[in-house]
Coordinates of C-alpha atoms in Angstrom, one line a residue:
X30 CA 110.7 65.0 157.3
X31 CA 108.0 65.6 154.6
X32 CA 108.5 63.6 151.0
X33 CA 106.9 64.8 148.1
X34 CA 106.4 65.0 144.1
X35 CA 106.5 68.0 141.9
X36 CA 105.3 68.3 138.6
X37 CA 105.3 71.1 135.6
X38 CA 102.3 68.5 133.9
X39 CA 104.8 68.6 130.6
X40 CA 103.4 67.6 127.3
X41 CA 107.1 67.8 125.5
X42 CA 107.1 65.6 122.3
X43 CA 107.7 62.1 123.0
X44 CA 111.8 61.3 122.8
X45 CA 110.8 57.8 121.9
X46 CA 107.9 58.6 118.8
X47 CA 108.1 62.1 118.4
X48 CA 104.4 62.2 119.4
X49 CA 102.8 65.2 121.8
X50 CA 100.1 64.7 123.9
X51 CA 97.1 66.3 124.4
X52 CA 96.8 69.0 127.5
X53 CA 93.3 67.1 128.2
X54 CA 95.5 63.7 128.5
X55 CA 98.2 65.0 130.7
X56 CA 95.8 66.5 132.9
X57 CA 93.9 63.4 133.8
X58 CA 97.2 61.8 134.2
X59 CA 98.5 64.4 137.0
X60 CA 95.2 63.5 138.9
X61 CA 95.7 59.9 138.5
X62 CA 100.1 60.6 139.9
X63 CA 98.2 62.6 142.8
X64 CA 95.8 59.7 143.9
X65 CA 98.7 57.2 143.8
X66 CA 101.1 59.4 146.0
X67 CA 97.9 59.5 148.5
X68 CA 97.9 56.2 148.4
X69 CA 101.5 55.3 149.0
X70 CA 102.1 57.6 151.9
X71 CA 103.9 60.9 150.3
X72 CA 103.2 63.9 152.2
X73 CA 102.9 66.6 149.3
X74 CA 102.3 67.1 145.5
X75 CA 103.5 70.4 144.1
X76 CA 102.0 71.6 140.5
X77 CA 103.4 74.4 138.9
X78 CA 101.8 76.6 136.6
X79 CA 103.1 77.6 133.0
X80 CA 101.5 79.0 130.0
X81 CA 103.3 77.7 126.5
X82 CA 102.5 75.0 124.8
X83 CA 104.5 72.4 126.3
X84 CA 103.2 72.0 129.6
X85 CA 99.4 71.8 130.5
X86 CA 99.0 73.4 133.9
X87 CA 97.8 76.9 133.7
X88 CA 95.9 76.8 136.7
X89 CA 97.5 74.7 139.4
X90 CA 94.7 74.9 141.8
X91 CA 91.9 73.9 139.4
X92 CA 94.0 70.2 138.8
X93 CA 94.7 70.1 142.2
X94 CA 90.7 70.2 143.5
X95 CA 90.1 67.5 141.0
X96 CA 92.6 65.1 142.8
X97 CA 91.1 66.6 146.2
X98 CA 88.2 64.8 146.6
X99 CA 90.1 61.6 145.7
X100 CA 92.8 62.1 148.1
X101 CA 92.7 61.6 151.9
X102 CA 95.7 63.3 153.9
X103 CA 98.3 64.6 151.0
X104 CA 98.9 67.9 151.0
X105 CA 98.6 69.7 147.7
X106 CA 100.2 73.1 146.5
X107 CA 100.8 75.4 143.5
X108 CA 105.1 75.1 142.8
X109 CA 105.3 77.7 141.9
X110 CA 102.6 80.4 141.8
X111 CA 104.0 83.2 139.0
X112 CA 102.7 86.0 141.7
X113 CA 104.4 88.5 140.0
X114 CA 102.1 88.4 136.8
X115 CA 98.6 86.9 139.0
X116 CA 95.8 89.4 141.1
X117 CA 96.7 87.7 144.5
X118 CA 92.9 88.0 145.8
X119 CA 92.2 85.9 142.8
X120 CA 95.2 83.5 144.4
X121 CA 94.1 83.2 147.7
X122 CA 90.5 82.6 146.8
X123 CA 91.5 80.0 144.8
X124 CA 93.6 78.7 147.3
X125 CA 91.0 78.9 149.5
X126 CA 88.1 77.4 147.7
X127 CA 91.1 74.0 147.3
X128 CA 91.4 74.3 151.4
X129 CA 87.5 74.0 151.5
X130 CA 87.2 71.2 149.2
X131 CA 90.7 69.2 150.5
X132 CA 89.6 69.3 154.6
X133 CA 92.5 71.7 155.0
X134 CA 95.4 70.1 152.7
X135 CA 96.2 73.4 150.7
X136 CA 99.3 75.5 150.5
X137 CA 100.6 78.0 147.9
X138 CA 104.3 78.5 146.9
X139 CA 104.7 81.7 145.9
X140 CA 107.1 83.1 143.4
X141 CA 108.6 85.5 140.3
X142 CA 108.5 82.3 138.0
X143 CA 111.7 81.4 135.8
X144 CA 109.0 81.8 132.3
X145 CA 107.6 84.9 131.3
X146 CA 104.9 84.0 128.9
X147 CA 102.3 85.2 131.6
X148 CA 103.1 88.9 131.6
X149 CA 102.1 89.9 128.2
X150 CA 99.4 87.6 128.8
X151 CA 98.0 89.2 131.5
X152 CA 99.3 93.0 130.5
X153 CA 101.9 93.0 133.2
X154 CA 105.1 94.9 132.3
X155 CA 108.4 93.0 132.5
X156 CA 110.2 96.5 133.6
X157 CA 107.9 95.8 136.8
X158 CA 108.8 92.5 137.7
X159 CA 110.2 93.1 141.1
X160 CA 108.1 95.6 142.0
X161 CA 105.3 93.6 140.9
X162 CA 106.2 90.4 143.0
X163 CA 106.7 92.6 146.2
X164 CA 103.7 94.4 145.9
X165 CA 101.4 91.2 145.0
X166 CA 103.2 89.5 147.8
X167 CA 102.3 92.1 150.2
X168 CA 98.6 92.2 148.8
X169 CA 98.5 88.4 149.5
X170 CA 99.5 88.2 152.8
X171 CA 97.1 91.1 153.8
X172 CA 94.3 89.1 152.5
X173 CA 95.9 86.0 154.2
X174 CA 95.5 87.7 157.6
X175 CA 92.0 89.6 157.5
X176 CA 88.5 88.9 156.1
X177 CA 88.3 92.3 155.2
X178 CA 91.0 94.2 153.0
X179 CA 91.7 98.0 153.2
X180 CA 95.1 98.1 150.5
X181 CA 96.5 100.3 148.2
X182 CA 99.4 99.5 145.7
X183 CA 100.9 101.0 142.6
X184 CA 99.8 98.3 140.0
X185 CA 96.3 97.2 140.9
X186 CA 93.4 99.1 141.7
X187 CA 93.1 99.7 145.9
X188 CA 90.6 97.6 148.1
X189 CA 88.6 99.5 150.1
X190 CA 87.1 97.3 153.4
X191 CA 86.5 95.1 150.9
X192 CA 85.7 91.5 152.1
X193 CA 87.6 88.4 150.5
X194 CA 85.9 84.9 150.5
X195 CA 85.9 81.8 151.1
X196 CA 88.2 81.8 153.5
X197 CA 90.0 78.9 154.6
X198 CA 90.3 76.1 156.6
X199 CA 93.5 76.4 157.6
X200 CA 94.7 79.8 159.6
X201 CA 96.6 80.6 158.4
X202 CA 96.7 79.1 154.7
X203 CA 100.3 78.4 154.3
X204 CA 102.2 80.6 151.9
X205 CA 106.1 79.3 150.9
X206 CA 108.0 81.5 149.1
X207 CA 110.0 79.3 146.3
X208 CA 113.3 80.8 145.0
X209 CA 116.3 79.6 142.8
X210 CA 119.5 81.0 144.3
X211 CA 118.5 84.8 145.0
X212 CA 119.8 86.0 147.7
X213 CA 116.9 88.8 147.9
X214 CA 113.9 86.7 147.9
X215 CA 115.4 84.4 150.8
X216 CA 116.0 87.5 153.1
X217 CA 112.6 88.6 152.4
X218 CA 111.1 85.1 153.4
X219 CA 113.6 84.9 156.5
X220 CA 111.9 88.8 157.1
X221 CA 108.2 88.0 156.7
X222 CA 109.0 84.1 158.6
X223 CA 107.6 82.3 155.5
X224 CA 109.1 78.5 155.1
X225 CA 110.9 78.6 152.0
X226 CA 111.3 76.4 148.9
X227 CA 114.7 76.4 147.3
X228 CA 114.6 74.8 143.7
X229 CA 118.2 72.6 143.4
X230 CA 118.5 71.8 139.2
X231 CA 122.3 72.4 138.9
X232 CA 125.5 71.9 140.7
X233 CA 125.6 70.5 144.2
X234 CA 123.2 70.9 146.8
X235 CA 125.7 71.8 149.1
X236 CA 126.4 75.0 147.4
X237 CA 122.9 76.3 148.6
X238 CA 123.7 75.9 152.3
X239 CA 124.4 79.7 153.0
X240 CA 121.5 81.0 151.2
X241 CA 119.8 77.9 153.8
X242 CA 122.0 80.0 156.7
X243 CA 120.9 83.5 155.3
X244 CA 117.2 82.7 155.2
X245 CA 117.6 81.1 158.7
X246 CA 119.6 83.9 159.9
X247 CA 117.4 86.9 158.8
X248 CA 114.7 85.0 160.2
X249 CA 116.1 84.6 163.6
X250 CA 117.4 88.0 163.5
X251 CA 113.5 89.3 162.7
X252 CA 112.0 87.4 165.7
X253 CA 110.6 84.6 164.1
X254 CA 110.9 80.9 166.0
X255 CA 113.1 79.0 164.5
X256 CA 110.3 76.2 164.2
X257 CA 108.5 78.5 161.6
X258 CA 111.8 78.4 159.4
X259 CA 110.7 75.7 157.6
X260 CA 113.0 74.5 154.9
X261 CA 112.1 72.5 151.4
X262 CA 113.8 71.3 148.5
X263 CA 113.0 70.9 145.2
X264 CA 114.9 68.6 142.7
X265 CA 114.2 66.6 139.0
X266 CA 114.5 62.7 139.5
X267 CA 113.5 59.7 138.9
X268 CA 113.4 56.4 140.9
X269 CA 113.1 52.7 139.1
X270 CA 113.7 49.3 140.4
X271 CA 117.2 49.7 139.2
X272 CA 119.6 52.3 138.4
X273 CA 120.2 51.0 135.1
X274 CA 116.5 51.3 134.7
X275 CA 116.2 54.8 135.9
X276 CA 118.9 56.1 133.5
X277 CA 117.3 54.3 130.9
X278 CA 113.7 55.6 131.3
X279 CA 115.0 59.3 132.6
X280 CA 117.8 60.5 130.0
X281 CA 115.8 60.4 127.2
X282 CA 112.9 62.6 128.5
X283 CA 115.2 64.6 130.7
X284 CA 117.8 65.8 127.6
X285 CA 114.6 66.5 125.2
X286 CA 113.5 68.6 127.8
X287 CA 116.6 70.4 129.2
X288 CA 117.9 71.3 125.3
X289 CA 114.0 72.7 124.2
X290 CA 114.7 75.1 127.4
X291 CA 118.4 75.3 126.6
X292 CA 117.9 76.3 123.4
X293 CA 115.5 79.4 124.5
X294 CA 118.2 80.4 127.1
X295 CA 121.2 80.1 125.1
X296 CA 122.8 76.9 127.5
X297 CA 125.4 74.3 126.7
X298 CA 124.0 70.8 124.8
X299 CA 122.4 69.0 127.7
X300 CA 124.6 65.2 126.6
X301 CA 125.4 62.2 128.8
X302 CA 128.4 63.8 130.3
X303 CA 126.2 66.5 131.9
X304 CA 123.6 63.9 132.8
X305 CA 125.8 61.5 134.8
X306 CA 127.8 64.5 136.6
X307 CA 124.6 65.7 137.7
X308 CA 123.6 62.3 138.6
X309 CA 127.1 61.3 140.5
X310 CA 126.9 61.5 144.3
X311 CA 127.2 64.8 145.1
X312 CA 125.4 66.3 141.9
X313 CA 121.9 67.7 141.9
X314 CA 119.8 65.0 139.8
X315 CA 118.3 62.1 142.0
X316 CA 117.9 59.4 139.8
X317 CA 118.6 55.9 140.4
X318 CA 117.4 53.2 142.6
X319 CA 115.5 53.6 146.2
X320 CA 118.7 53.3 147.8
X321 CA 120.7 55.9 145.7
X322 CA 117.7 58.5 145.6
X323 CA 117.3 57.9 149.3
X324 CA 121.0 58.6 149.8
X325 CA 120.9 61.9 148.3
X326 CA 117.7 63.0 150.1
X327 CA 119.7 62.1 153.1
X328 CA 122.4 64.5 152.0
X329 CA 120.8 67.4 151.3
X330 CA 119.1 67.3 154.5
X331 CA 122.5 67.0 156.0
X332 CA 124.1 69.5 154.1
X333 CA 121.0 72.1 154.4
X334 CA 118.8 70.7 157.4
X335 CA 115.5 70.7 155.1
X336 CA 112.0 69.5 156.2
X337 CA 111.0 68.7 153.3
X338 CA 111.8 67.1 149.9
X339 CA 110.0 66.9 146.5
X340 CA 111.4 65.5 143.5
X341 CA 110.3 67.3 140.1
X342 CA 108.9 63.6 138.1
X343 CA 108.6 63.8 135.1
X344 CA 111.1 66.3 133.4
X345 CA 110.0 65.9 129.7
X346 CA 107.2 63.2 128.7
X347 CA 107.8 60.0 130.2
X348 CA 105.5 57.0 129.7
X349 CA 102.7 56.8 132.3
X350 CA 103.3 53.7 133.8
X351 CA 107.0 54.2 134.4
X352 CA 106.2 58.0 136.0
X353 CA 103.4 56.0 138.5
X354 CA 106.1 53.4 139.3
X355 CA 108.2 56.0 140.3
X356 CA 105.8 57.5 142.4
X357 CA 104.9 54.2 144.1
X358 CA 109.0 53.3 144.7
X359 CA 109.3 57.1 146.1
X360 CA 106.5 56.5 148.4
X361 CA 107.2 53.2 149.5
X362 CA 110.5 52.1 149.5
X363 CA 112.3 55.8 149.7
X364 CA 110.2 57.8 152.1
X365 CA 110.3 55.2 154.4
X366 CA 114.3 55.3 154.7
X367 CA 114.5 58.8 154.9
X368 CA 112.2 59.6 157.2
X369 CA 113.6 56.7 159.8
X370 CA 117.0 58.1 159.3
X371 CA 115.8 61.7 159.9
X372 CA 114.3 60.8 163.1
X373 CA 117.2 58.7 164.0
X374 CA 119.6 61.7 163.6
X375 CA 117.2 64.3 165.3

């Protein structure tokens, strides 16, 4: 049972002073969140990559190799890769070049992306977005399995024997496919035996356990070993000494953050009463003490069987030092729990 931190590298203003920081700022922070959860024991750190204003990491894999060579044994991947709107050669040499540098630590989780800002950024049509994702996940994993490329495609020019460096250490480099809820993209990981990465940021955890069975299912079904049906989750969160503490630091940040989104996407106020349902037992927020956030890991891999956890700290811009304490309780006063009672139950 893998434990791990995601982060979008937000730069939302400030609930508390109204103030933004600078991209520049948030960016050394991330490296400094990465070095810690090394040091405390996690397992994985997750960036994902966005390109608005409010959030600073455009290019996961560039942050991550600057936390690579400060890191011993964590593993370190994109969450999530917009690969319907990147060149996937550019991807997986990128991804590469981070294996090179980390000793082997690299991963990518691949997906369509929930923002759009990168398709007229890089001239991608949003009338393509499926076809686009299947084709650039296709191109990926061809690169993925040979040095040398012979592919042809309706949206990017063909490769002709063409070779595709560095490669990396790892063979081969792992590729997760990250979804939220559709049932399309978890058949096609269960189909291609891909572990999958199922973002859980509203209602109950439990509610995702058939899409868990579908993916595992189609998976079986396709002849893959169940062992390579690897299962993640991915949830917001926040762990502090207390749970008074926790709610204290968290909702501020968290309902800047969810009513900016909300009020792009046309969602209800994000208030208190949201907050706490999300936060009750069975809710999809994991914020409290290392007990109660341990208790909910516990659930969802009940309820889903997962092999990993990652909880998504900071949502919205939280002070530095409370965001590193967080990491430090995660890693060692959670992980530790979860990972005995895992084994226990095996």
């Amino acid at each position: 049972m893998e434990i791990g931190i995601s982060s979008f590298a937000e730069t939302t203003a400030d609930p508390r002073t109204g103030a933004v920081m600078g991209h520049p700022q948030r960016l050394r922070e991330v490296v400094e969140e990465i070095v810690l959860a090394d040091q405390v024991g996690l397992d994985v750190y997750g960036l994902g990559e966005h390109h608005r204003p409010d959030y600073a990491s455009s290019a996961p894999a560039v942050v991550l190799a600057a936390a690579a060579s400060r890191t011993d044994r964590i593993r370190l991947t994109s969450a999530v890769t917009v690969l319907s709107s990147a060149d996937p050669v550019r991807v997986f040499q990128d991804f590469a070049t981070l294996d090179g540098i980390s000793g082997g630590r690299a991963e990518i989780i691949a997906g369509r992306g929930s923002f759009i800002e990168s398709f007229p950024l890089f001239g991608q049509d949003l009338d393509d977005y499926d076809e686009l994702y299947a084709e650039n996940l296709e191109l990926l994993l061809a690169v993925r399995a040979a040095e040398k490329v012979t592919w042809r495609g309706g949206h990017r020019p063909a490769i002709a024997d063409r070779g595709v460096y560095p490669r990396p250490v790892q063979d081969p480099l792992p590729v997760w496919i990250g979804v939220g809820g559709n049932p399309a993209s978890v058949v096609r990981a269960g189909t291609l035996g891909l572990p999958l990465a199922v973002a859980i940021i509203g209602g109950m955890p439990e509610q995702f356990a058939p899409l868990v069975e579908l993916y595992r299912e189609t998976g079986r079904r396709a002849g893959h070993e169940e062992s390579s049906l690897r299962v993640a989750t991915h949830s917001h969160g926040f762990v502090a000494d207390t749970s008074q503490r926790a709610v204290e630091v968290n909702f501020p940040s968290m309902q800047v953050a969810m009513n900016t989104i909300g009020a792009e996407r046309g969602w209800h106020h994000y208030g208190r009463t949201s907050y706490e349902a999300a936060r009750s037992p069975r809710g999809a927020l994991l914020v409290g003490s290392p007990q109660e956030v341990a208790e909910k890991v516990l659930r969802q891999r009940a309820d889903l069987g997962i092999d990993r956890f990652m909880l998504h700290v900071s949502v919205g811009t939280m002070p530095h030092r409370e965001v590193l304490r967080a990491i430090e309780l995660l890693g060692t006063e959670v992980a530790p729990v979860v990972r005995a009672e895992a084994a226990a139950r095996v």
